[in-house]
Short mmCIF file of C-alpha atoms and ligand atoms in Angstrom, two decimals:
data_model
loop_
_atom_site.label_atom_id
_atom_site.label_comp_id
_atom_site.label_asym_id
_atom_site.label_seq_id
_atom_site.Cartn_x
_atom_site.Cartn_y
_atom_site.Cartn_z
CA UNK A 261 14.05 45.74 45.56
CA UNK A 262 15.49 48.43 43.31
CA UNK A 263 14.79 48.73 39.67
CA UNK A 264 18.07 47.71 37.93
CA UNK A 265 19.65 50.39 35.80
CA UNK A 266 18.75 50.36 32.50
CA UNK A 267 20.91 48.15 29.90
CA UNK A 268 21.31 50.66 27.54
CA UNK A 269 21.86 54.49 28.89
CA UNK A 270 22.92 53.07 32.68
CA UNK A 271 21.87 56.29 33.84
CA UNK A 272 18.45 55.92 34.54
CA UNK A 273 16.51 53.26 36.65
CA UNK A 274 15.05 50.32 34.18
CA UNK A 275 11.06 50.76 34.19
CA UNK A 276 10.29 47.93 32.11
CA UNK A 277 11.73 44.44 31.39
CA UNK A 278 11.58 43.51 27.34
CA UNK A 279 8.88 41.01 27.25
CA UNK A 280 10.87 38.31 24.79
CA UNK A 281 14.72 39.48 25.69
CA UNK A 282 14.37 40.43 29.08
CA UNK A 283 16.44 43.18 28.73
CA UNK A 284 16.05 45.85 31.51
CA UNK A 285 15.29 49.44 29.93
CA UNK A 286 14.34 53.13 30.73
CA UNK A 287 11.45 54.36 28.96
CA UNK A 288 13.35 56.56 26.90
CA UNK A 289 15.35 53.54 25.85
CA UNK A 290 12.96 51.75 25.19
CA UNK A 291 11.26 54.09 22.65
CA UNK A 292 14.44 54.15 21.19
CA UNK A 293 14.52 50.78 20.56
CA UNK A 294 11.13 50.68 19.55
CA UNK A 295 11.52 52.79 16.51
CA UNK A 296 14.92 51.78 15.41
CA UNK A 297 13.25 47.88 14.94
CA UNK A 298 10.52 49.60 12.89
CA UNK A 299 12.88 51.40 10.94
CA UNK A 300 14.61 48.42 10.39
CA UNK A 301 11.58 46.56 9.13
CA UNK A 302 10.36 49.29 6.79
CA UNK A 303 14.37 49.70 5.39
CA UNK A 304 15.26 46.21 5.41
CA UNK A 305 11.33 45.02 3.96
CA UNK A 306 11.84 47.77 1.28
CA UNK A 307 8.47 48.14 2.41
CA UNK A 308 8.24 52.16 1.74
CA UNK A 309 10.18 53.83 -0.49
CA UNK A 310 11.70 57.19 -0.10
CA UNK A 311 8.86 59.91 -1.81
CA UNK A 312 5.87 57.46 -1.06
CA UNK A 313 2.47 58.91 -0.14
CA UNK A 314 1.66 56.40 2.95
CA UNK A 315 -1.84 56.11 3.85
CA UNK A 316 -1.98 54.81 7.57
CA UNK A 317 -5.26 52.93 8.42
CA UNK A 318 -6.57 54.91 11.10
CA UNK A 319 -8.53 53.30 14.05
CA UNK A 320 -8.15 55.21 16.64
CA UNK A 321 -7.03 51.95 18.80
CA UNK A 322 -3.36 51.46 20.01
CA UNK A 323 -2.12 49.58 17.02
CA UNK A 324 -2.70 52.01 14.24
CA UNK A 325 -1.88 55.19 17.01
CA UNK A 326 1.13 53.63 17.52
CA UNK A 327 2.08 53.07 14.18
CA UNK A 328 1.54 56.77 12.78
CA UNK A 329 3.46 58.16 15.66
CA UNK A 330 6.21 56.17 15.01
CA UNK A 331 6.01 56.25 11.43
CA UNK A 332 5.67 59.76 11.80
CA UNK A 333 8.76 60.21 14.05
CA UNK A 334 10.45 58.44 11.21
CA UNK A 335 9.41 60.43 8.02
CA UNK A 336 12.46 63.02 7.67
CA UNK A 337 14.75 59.72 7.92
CA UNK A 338 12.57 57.52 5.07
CA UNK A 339 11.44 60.65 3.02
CA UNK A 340 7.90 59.56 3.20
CA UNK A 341 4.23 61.90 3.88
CA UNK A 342 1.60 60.72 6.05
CA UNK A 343 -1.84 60.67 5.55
CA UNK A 344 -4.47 59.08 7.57
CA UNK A 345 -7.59 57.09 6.49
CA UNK A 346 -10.21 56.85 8.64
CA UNK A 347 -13.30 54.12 8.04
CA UNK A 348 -16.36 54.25 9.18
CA UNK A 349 -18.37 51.38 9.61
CA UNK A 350 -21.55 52.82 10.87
CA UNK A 351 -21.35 50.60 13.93
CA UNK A 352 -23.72 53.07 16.71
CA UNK A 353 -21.63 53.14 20.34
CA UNK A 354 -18.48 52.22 19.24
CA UNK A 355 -17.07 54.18 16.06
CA UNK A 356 -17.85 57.60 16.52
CA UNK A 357 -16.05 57.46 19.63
CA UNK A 358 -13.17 55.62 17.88
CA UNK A 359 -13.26 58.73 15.29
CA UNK A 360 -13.32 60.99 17.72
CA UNK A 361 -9.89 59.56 19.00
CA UNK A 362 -8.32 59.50 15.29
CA UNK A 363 -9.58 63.22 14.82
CA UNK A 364 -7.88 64.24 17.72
CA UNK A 365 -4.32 62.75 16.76
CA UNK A 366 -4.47 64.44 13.14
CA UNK A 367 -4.91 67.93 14.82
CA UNK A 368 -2.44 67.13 17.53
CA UNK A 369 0.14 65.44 15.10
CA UNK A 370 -0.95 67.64 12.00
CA UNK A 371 -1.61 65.30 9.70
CA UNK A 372 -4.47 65.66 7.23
CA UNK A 373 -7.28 63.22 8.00
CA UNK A 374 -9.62 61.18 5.61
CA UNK A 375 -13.01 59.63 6.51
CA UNK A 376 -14.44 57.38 4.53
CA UNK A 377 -17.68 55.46 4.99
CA UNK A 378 -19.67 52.56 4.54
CA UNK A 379 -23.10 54.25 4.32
CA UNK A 380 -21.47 56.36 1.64
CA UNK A 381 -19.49 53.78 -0.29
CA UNK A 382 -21.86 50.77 -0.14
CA UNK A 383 -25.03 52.05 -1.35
CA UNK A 384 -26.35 52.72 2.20
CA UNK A 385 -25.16 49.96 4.16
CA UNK A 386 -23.56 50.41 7.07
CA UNK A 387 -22.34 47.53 9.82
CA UNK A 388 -25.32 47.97 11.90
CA UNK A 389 -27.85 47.32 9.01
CA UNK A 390 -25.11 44.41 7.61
CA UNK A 391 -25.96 43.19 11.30
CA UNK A 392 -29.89 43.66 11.39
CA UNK A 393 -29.89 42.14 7.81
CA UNK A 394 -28.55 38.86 8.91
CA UNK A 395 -29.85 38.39 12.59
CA UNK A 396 -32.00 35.64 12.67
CA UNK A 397 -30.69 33.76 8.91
CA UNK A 398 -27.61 31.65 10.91
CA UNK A 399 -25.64 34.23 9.47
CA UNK A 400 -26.01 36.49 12.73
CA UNK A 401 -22.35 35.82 13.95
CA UNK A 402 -20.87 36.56 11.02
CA UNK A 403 -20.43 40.68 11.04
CA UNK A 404 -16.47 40.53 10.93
CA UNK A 405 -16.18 38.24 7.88
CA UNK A 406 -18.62 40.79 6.17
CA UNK A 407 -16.68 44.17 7.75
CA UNK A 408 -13.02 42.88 6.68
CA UNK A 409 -13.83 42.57 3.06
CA UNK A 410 -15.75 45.74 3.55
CA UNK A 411 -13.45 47.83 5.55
CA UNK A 412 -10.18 46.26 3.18
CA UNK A 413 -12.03 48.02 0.12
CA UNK A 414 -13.06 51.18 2.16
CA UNK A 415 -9.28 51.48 2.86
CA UNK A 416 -7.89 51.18 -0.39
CA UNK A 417 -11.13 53.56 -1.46
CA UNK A 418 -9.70 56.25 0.50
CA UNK A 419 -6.11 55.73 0.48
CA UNK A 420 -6.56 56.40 -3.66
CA UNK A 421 -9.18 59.66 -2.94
CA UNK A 422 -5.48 60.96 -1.30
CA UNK A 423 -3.51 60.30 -3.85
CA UNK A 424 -1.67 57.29 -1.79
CA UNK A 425 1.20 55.32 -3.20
CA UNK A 426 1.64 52.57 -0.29
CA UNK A 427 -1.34 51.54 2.66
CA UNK A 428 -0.20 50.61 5.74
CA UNK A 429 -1.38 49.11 8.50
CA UNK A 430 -0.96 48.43 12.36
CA UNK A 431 -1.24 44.97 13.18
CA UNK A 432 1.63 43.69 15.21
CA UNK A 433 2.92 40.47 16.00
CA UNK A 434 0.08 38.80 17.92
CA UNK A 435 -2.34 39.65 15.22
CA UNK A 436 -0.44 37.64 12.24
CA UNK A 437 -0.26 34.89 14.55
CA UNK A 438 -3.20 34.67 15.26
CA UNK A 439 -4.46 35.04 11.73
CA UNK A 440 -1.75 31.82 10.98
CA UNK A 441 -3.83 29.96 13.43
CA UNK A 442 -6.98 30.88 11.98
CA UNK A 443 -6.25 30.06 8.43
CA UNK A 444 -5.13 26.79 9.74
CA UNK A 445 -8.24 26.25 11.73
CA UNK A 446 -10.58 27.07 9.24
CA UNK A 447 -7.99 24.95 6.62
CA UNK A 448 -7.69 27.93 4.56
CA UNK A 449 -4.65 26.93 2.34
CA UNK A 450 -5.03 29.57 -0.14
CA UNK A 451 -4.43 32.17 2.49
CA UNK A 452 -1.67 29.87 4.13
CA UNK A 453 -0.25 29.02 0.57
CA UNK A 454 0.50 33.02 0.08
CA UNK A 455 2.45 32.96 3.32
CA UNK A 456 3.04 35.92 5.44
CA UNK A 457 5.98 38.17 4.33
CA UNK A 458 5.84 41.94 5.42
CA UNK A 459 2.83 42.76 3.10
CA UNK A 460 1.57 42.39 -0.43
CA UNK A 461 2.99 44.27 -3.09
CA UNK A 462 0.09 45.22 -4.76
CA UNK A 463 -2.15 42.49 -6.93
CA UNK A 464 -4.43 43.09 -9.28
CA UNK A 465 -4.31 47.23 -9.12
CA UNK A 466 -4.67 46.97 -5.69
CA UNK A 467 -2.08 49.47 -3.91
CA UNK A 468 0.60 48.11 -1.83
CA UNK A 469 0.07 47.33 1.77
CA UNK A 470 2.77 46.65 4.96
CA UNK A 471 2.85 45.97 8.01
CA UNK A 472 5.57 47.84 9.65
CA UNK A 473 4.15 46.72 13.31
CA UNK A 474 4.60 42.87 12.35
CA UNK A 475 7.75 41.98 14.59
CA UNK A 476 6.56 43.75 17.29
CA UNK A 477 4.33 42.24 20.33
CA UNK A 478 1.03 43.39 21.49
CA UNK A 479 2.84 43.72 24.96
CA UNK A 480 5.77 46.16 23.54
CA UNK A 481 3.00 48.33 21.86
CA UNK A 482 1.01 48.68 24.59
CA UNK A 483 4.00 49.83 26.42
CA UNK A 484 5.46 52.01 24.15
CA UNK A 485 1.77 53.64 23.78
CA UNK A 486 2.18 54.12 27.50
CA UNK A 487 5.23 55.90 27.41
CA UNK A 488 4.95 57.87 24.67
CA UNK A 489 1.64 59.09 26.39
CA UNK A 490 -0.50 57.88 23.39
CA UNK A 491 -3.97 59.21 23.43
CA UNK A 492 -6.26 55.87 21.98
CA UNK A 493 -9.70 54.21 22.01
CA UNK A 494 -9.79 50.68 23.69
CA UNK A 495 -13.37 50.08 23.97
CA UNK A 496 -14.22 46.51 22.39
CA UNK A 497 -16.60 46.64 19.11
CA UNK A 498 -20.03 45.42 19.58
CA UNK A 499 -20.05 42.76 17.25
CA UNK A 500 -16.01 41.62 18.29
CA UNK A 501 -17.05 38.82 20.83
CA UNK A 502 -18.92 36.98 18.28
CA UNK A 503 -15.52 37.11 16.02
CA UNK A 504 -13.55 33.80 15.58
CA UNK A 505 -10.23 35.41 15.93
CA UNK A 506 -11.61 35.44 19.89
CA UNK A 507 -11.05 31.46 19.42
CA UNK A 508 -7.48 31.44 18.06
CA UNK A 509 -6.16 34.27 20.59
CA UNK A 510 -7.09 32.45 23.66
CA UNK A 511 -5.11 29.79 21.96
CA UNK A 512 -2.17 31.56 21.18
CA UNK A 513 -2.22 32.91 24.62
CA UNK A 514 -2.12 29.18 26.18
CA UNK A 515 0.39 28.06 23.49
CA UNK A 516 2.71 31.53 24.64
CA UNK A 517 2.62 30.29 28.26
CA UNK A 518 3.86 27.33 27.38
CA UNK A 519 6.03 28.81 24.49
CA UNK A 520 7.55 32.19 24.64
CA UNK A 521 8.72 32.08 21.00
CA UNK A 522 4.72 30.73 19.97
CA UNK A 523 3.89 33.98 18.50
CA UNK A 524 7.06 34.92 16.25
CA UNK A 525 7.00 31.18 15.65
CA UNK A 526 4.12 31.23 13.97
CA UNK A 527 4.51 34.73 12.06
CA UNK A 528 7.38 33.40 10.32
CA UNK A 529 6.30 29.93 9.59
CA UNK A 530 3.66 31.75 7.68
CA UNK A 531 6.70 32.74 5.67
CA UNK A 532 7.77 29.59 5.11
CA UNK A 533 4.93 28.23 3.96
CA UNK A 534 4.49 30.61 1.20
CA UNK A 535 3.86 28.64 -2.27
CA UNK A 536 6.15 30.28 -5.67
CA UNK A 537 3.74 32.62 -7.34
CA UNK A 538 2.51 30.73 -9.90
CA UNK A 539 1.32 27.71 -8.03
CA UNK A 540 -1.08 30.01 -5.31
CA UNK A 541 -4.75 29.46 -5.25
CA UNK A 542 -6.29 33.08 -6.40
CA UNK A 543 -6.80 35.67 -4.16
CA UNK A 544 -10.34 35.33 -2.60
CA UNK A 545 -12.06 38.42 -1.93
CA UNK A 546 -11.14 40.20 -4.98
CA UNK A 547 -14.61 40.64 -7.11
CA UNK A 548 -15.34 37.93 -9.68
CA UNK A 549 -16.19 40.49 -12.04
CA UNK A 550 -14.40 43.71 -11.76
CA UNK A 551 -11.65 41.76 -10.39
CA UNK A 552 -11.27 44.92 -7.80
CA UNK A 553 -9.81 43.38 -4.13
CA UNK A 554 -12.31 43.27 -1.49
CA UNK A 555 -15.79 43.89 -3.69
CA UNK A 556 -18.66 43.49 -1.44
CA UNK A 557 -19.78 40.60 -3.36
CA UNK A 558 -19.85 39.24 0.53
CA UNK A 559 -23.31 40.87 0.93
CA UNK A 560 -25.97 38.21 -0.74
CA UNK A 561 -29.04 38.06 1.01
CA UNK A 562 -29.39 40.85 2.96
CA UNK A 563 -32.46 42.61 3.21
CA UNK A 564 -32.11 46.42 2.62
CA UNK A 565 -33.41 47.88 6.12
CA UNK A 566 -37.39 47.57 5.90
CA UNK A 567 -38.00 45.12 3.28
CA UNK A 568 -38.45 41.58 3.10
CA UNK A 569 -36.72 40.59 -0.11
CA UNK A 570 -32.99 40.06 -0.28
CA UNK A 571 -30.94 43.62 -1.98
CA UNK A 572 -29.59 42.97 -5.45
CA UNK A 573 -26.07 42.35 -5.44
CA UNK A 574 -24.65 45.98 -7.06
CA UNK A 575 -24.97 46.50 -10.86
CA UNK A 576 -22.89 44.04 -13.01
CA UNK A 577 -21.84 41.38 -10.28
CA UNK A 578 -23.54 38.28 -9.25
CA UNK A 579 -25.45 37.75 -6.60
CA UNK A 580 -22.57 35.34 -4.02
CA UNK A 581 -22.21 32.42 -2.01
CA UNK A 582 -23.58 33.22 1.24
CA UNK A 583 -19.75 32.07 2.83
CA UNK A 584 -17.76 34.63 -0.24
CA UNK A 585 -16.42 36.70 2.74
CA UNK A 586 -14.97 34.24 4.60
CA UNK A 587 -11.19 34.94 5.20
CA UNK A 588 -11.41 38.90 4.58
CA UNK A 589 -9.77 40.60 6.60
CA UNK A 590 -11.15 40.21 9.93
CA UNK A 591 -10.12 44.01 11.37
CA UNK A 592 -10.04 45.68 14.67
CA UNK A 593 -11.29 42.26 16.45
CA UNK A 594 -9.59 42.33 19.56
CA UNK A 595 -10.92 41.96 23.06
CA UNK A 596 -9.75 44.58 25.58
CA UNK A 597 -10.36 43.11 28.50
CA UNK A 598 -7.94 40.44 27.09
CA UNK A 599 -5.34 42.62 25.45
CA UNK A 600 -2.62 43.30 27.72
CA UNK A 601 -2.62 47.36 29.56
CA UNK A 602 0.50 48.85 30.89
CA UNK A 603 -0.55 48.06 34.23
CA UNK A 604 -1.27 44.36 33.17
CA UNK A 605 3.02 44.22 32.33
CA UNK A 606 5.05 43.62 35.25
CA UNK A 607 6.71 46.74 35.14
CA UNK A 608 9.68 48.12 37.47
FE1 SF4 B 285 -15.83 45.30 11.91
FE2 SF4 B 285 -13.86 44.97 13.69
FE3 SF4 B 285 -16.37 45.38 14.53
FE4 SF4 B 285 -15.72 43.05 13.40
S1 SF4 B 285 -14.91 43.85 15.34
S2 SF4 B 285 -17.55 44.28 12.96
S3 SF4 B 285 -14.19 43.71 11.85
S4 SF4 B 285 -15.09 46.83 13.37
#
């Protein structure tokens, strides 16, 4: 059967059906449509303001790619400058390879690039030490909770070596549902009780952070990626399939089936739920001493590479509770083989 003509030029064939409105759309159209809801986040979120210096968290996987070329197709219109910032874990086999993507964008795209790293920021550590470290303690599943308050601090590190005003980053729909679910599965109300909203506008010092990508599906970024010819990494970290977030995606998936509306559902009862000011738990993650979001006060007990005794927590903090980390962040988590391709979307 013949593709349909597409909804909103009716001059070319429909390629793709919109996942959640079924409307039938060109490519180009698509696109379109793409950016003008981002646009209409970011305006209608006040989220960046005309003049900011945006620092985009750069991955090199779909969601952040996608986000700088779009954001980045929308500068002259929001009166914003790019930068991206680059972390590096120090994760052998996966990152390099991810940086390797994000370094070709910045020379394709111009944009000026920032790496920053764990090994360099930490005192040495990097993921794959975090990980030898705590093999064998019952702590050995537990990289991601250690990485997100890790990699949150990296980010704001570098985004402030730039001279950022605003951080943003590219998780998208599925991602804050999923994080919704988690919260409530680990019964997290502090995290529930600050809701979701579009970002946070910047407690404690910390600089403010969006999420332009929020509204928009997994599905409609892996499509747009695909038709904008996005150049990304989608090989799976090596410490992702121990993450919980695994847990609460295969769950959102089954609760989608049944569900089409699960995921937005869920982003903005996150919203909802979101406690006045005064009455929220404090932030967790943010060090009990320098009060600075995301200290690595997440790192008690691990061994410095080669010795036996635990590493002193850094000068002037306390040595933590060996769960301190829990609820950071938990990053670039997501399974490939699970994530929806372009071919995986019924497509015209
Ligand atoms: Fe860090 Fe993401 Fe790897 Fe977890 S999956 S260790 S958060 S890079």
């Amino acid at each position: 059967m013949p593709a349909p003509p597409c909804a909103s030029c009716h001059a070319s064939r429909a390629a793709l059906r919109r996942p959640r409105s079924g409307q039938a759309l060109c490519g180009a159209c698509f696109c379109a449509a793409f950016e003008a809801e981002v646009l209409h986040t970011v305006l209608a979120g006040r989220l960046l303001p005309p003049g900011a210096v945006v620092a985009v968290g750069a991955s090199g996987g779909k969601d952040s790619t996608v986000l700088a070329h779009v954001l980045r197709a929308l500068t002259p219109r929001l009166g914003i400058s790019l930068q991206l910032v680059a972390v590096d874990e120090g994760i052998g086999g996966y990152r390099d390879a991810a940086l390797a993507a994000v370094r070709r964008q910045a020379a394709r795209w111009e944009l000026p690039l920032t790496v920053v790293a764990y090994e360099d920021l930490f005192g040495g550590w990097t993921m794959d030490a975090v990980a030898r470290s705590t093999a064998g303690s019952g702590r050995s599943r537990s990289c991601c909770t250690f990485c997100g308050v890790l990699r949150r601090r990296a980010l704001e590190e570098g985004a402030r070596r730039v001279g950022a005003t605003h951080i943003v980053t590219g998780h998208n729909a599925d991602d804050m549902a999923e994080t919704v679910l988690m919260n409530f599965l680990r019964g997290d109300a502090g995290r529930l009780a600050r809701g979701g909203g579009l970002g946070s506008p910047g407690e404690g010092g910390a600089l403010p952070r969006c999420r332009p990508l929020q509204f928009a599906s997994q599905k409609e970024v892996v499509l747009y990626a695909h038709f904008r010819r996005l150049d990304y990494f989608s090989e799976e970290c090596v410490y992702a399939p121990e993450a919980f977030r695994g847990h609460a995606r295969d769950l959102l998936k089954r609760l989608e089936a049944a569900r089409p509306s699960a995921v937005l559902d869920l982003v903005h009862s996150a919203e909802r739920l979101a406690l006045a000011p005064a009455a929220r738990p404090p932030r967790p993650g943010a060090c009990s001493r320098c009060g600075r979001p995301g200290q690595p006060r997440a790192l008690p007990g691990l061994r410095t590479p080669g010795r036996a005794e635990p590493r002193p927590a850094p000068p002037g903090h306390r040595q933590g509770s060996p769960g301190a980390g829990r609820g950071g962040d938990a990053g670039d988590t997501r399974d490939p083989a699970r994530v929806p391709t372009s071919k995986a979307i019924p497509t015209f």
